[in-house]
Coordinates of C-alpha atoms in Angstrom, one line a residue:
X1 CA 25.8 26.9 -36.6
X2 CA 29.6 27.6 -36.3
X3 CA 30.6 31.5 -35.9
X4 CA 33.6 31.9 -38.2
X5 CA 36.6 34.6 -37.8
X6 CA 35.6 36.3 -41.1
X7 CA 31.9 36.5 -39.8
X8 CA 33.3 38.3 -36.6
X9 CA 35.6 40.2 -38.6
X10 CA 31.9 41.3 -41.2
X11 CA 29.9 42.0 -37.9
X12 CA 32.8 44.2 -36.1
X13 CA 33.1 46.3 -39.3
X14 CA 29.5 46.9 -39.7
X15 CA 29.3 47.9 -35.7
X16 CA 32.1 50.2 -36.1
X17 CA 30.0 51.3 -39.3
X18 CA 26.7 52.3 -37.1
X19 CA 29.3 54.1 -35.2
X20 CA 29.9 56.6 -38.0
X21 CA 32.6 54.7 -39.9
X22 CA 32.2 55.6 -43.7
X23 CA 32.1 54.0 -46.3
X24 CA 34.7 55.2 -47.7
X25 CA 36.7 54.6 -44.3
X26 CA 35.2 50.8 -44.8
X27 CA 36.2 50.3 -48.1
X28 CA 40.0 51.0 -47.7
X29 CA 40.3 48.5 -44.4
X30 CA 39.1 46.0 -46.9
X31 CA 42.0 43.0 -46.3
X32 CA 42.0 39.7 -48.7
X33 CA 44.1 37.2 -47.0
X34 CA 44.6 34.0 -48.9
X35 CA 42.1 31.4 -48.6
X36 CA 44.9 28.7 -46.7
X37 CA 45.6 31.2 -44.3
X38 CA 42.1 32.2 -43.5
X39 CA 41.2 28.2 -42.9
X40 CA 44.3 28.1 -40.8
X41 CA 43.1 31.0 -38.4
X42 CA 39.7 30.3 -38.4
X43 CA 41.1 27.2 -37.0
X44 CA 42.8 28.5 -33.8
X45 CA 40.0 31.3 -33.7
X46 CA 37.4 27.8 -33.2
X47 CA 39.9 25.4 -31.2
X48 CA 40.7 28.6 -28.9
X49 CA 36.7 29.3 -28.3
X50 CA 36.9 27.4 -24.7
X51 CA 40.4 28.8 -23.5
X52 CA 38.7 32.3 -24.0
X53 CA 35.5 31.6 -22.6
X54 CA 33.0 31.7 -25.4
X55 CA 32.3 28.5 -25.8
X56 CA 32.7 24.7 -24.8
X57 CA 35.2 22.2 -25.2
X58 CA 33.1 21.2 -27.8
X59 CA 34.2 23.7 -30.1
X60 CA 37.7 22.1 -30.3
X61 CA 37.0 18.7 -32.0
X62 CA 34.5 21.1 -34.6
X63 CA 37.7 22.9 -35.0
X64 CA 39.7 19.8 -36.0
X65 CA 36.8 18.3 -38.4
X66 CA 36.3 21.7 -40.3
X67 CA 39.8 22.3 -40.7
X68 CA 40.5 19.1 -41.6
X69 CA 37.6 18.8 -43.8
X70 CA 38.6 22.1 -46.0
X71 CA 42.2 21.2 -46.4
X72 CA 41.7 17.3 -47.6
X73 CA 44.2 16.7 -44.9
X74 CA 47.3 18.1 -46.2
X75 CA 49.3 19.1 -43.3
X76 CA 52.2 19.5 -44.4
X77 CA 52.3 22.7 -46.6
X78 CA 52.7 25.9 -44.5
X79 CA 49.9 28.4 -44.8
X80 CA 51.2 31.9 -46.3
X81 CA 53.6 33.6 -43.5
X82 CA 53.2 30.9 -40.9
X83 CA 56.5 29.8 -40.0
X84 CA 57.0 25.7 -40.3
X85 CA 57.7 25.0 -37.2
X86 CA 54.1 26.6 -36.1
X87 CA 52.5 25.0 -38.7
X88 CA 54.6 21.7 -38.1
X89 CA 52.7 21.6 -34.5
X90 CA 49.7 22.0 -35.7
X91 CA 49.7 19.4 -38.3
X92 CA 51.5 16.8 -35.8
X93 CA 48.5 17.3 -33.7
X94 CA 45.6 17.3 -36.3
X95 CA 47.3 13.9 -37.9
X96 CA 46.2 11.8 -34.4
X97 CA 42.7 13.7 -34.4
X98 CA 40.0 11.2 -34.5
X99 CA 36.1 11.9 -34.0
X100 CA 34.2 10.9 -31.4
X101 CA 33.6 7.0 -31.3
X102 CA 31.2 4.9 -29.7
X103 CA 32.4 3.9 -26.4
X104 CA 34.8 7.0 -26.2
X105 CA 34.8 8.3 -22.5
X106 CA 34.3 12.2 -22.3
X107 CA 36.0 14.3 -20.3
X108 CA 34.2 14.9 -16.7
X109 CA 32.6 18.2 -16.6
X110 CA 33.4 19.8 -19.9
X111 CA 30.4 18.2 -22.1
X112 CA 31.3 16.8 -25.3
X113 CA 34.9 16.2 -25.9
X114 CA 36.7 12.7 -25.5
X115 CA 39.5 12.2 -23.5
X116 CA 41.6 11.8 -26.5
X117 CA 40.3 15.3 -28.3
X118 CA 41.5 17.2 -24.6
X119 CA 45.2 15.5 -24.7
X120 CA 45.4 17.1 -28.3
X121 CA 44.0 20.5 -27.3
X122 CA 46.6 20.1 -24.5
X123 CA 49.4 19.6 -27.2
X124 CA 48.3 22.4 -29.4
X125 CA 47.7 25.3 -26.3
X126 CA 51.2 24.3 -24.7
X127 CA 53.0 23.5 -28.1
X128 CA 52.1 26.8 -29.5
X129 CA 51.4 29.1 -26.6
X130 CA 54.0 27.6 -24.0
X131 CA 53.4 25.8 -20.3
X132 CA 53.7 29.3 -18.7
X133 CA 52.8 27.2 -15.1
X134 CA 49.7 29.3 -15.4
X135 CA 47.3 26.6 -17.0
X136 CA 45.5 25.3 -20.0
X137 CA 43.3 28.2 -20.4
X138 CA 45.7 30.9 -20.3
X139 CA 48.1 28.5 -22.7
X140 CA 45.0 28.9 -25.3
X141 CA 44.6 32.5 -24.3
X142 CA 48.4 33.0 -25.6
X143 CA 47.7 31.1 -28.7
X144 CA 44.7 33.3 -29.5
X145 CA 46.5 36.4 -28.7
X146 CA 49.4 35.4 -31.3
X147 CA 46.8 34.5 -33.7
X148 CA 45.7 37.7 -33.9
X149 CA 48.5 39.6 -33.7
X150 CA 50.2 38.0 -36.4
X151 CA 47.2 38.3 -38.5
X152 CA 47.8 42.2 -37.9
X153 CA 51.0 42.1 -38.5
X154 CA 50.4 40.5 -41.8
X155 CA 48.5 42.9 -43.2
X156 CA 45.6 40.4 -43.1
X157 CA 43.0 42.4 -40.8
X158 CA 43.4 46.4 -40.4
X159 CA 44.9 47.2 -36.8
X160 CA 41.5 49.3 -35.8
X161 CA 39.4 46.1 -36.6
X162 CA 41.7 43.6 -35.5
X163 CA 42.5 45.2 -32.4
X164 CA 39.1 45.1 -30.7
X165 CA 39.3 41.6 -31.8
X166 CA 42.3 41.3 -30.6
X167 CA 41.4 42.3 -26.7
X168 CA 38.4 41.2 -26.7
X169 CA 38.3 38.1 -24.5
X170 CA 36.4 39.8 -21.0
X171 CA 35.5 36.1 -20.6
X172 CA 38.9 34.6 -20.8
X173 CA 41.3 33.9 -18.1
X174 CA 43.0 37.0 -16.3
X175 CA 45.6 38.8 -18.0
X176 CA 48.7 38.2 -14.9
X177 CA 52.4 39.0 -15.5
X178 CA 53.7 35.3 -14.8
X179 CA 51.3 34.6 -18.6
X180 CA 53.3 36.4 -20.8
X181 CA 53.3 39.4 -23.2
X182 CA 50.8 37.8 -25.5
X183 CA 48.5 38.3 -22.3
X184 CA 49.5 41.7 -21.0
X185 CA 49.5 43.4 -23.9
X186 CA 45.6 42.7 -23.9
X187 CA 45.1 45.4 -21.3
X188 CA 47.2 48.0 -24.0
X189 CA 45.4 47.1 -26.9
X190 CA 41.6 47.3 -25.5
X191 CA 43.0 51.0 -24.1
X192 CA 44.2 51.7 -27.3
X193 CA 40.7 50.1 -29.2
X194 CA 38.8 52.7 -26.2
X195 CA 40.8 56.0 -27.5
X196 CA 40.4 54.8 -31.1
X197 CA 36.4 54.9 -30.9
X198 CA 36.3 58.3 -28.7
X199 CA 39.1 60.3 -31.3
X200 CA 38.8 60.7 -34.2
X201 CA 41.9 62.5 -34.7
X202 CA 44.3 60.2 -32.6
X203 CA 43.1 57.2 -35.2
X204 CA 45.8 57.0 -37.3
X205 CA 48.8 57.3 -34.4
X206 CA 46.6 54.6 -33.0
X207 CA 46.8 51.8 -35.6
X208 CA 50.2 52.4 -36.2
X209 CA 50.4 51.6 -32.6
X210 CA 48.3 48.4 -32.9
X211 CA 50.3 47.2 -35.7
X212 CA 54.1 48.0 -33.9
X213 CA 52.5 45.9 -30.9
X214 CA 51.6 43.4 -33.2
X215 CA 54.8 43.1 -34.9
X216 CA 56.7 42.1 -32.1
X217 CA 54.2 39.7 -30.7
X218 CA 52.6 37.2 -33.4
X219 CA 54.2 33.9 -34.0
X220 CA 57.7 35.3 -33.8
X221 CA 58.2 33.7 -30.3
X222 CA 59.6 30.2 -30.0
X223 CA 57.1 28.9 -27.2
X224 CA 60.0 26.6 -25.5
X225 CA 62.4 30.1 -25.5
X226 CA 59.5 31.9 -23.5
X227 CA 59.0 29.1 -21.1
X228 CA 62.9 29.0 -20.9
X229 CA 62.7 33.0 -20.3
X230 CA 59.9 32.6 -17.8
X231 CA 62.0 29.7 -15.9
X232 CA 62.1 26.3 -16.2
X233 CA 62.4 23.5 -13.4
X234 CA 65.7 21.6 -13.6
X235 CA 63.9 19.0 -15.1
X236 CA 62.8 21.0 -18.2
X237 CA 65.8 22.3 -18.8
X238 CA 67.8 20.8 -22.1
X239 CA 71.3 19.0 -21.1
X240 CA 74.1 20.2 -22.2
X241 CA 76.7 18.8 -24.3
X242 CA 78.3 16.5 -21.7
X243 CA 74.7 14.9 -20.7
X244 CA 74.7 17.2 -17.3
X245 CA 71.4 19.4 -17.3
X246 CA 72.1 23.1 -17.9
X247 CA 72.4 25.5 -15.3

């Protein structure tokens, strides 16, 4: 059985429900995001499972197959508010998935995923979350963290609901300054999520908090122009005009 980001979305709501969320309260956090988009997060939400720690590397090729499988492979059409060049990363890597094949080797120590299906997790962690120098989990980590955000910011998920999704990752890698905002800003939002539950009367200062936070992180960060703010080695660095490599 595969745990889907709309089931985690039903069975946060209905926890925040025993916790005295009405009805009412429930009814107008109600979010329909359309159905390309939805397959398009549930995606990273799945192919992210391992670089958060809550699941294997077996997750990642389901990820692929089910996503793959829903859209008929058409890759090239945007889902609704992702911006091409996002979704241009993620179809270049989905168009050289294959599934696993007799006489595939697996990768050595992280159960079922070929050689071939880690290369493209690889390509998707540091294509859209950026080689940071901090690793492939904390690459997937960022790509998690902009997944949600910009599902926030899109008015896609309420900012109480998605922010405890949001934050929490206790299993994934730890949230350093050398990884980014899309990693600190973990430690804000699960503080934020804590006063959210305990006051009642803070809530709505709260989400509007969530969502700013949200609207400046999301996908609206060129991964190469964070790597390039982070530092690059001379070798990473694009040459200039006259073939010499930028200073």
């Amino acid at each position: 059985m595969h745990v889907l980001l709309l089931d985690v979305e039903g069975r946060v709501l209905e926890q925040f429900l025993n916790e005295g969320l009405t009805f009412a309260e429930a009814d107008g956090w109600r979010r329909f995001a359309p159905v390309h988009r939805d397959l398009f997060d549930n995606f990273l939400f799945i192919a992210t499972t391992p670089a958060v720690g809550e699941g294997t590397w077996a997750r990642f090729p389901t990820a692929c197959t089910m996503y793959l499988s829903a859209v008929g492979g058409d890759l090239q059409r945007p889902p609704p508010l992702i911006p091409p060049e996002v979704a241009a990363t993620v179809a270049e890597v989905l168009s050289q998935f294959r599934r696993t094949q007799p006489g595939d080797k697996f990768v050595e120590g992280l159960g079922r995923i070929t050689e071939h299906q880690y290369q493209l997790a690889e390509q998707l962690f540091y294509g859209l979350g950026g080689d940071l120098g901090d690793g492939l989990w904390a690459a997937g980590l960022r790509v998690y963290s902009k997944m949600m955000s910009a599902r926030i910011s899109d008015g896609f998920v309420h900012p109480a609901l998605g922010g405890h999704l949001w934050h929490d990752v206790p299993a994934g890698p730890p949230h350093l300054p050398d990884s980014g905002r899309d990693v600190t800003i973990l430690d804000t939002i699960e503080a934020l999520s804590q006063t959210w539950r305990t006051s009642r009367t803070e809530r709505p200062r709260i989400e509007r908090t969530i969502l700013d936070h949200a609207h400046t992180l999301g996908w609206t960060e060129d991964p190469g122009r964070a790597l390039e703010r982070h530092g690059a080695s001379d070798a990473e660095r694009p040459p200039t005009g006259d073939g010499l490599t930028a200073l």
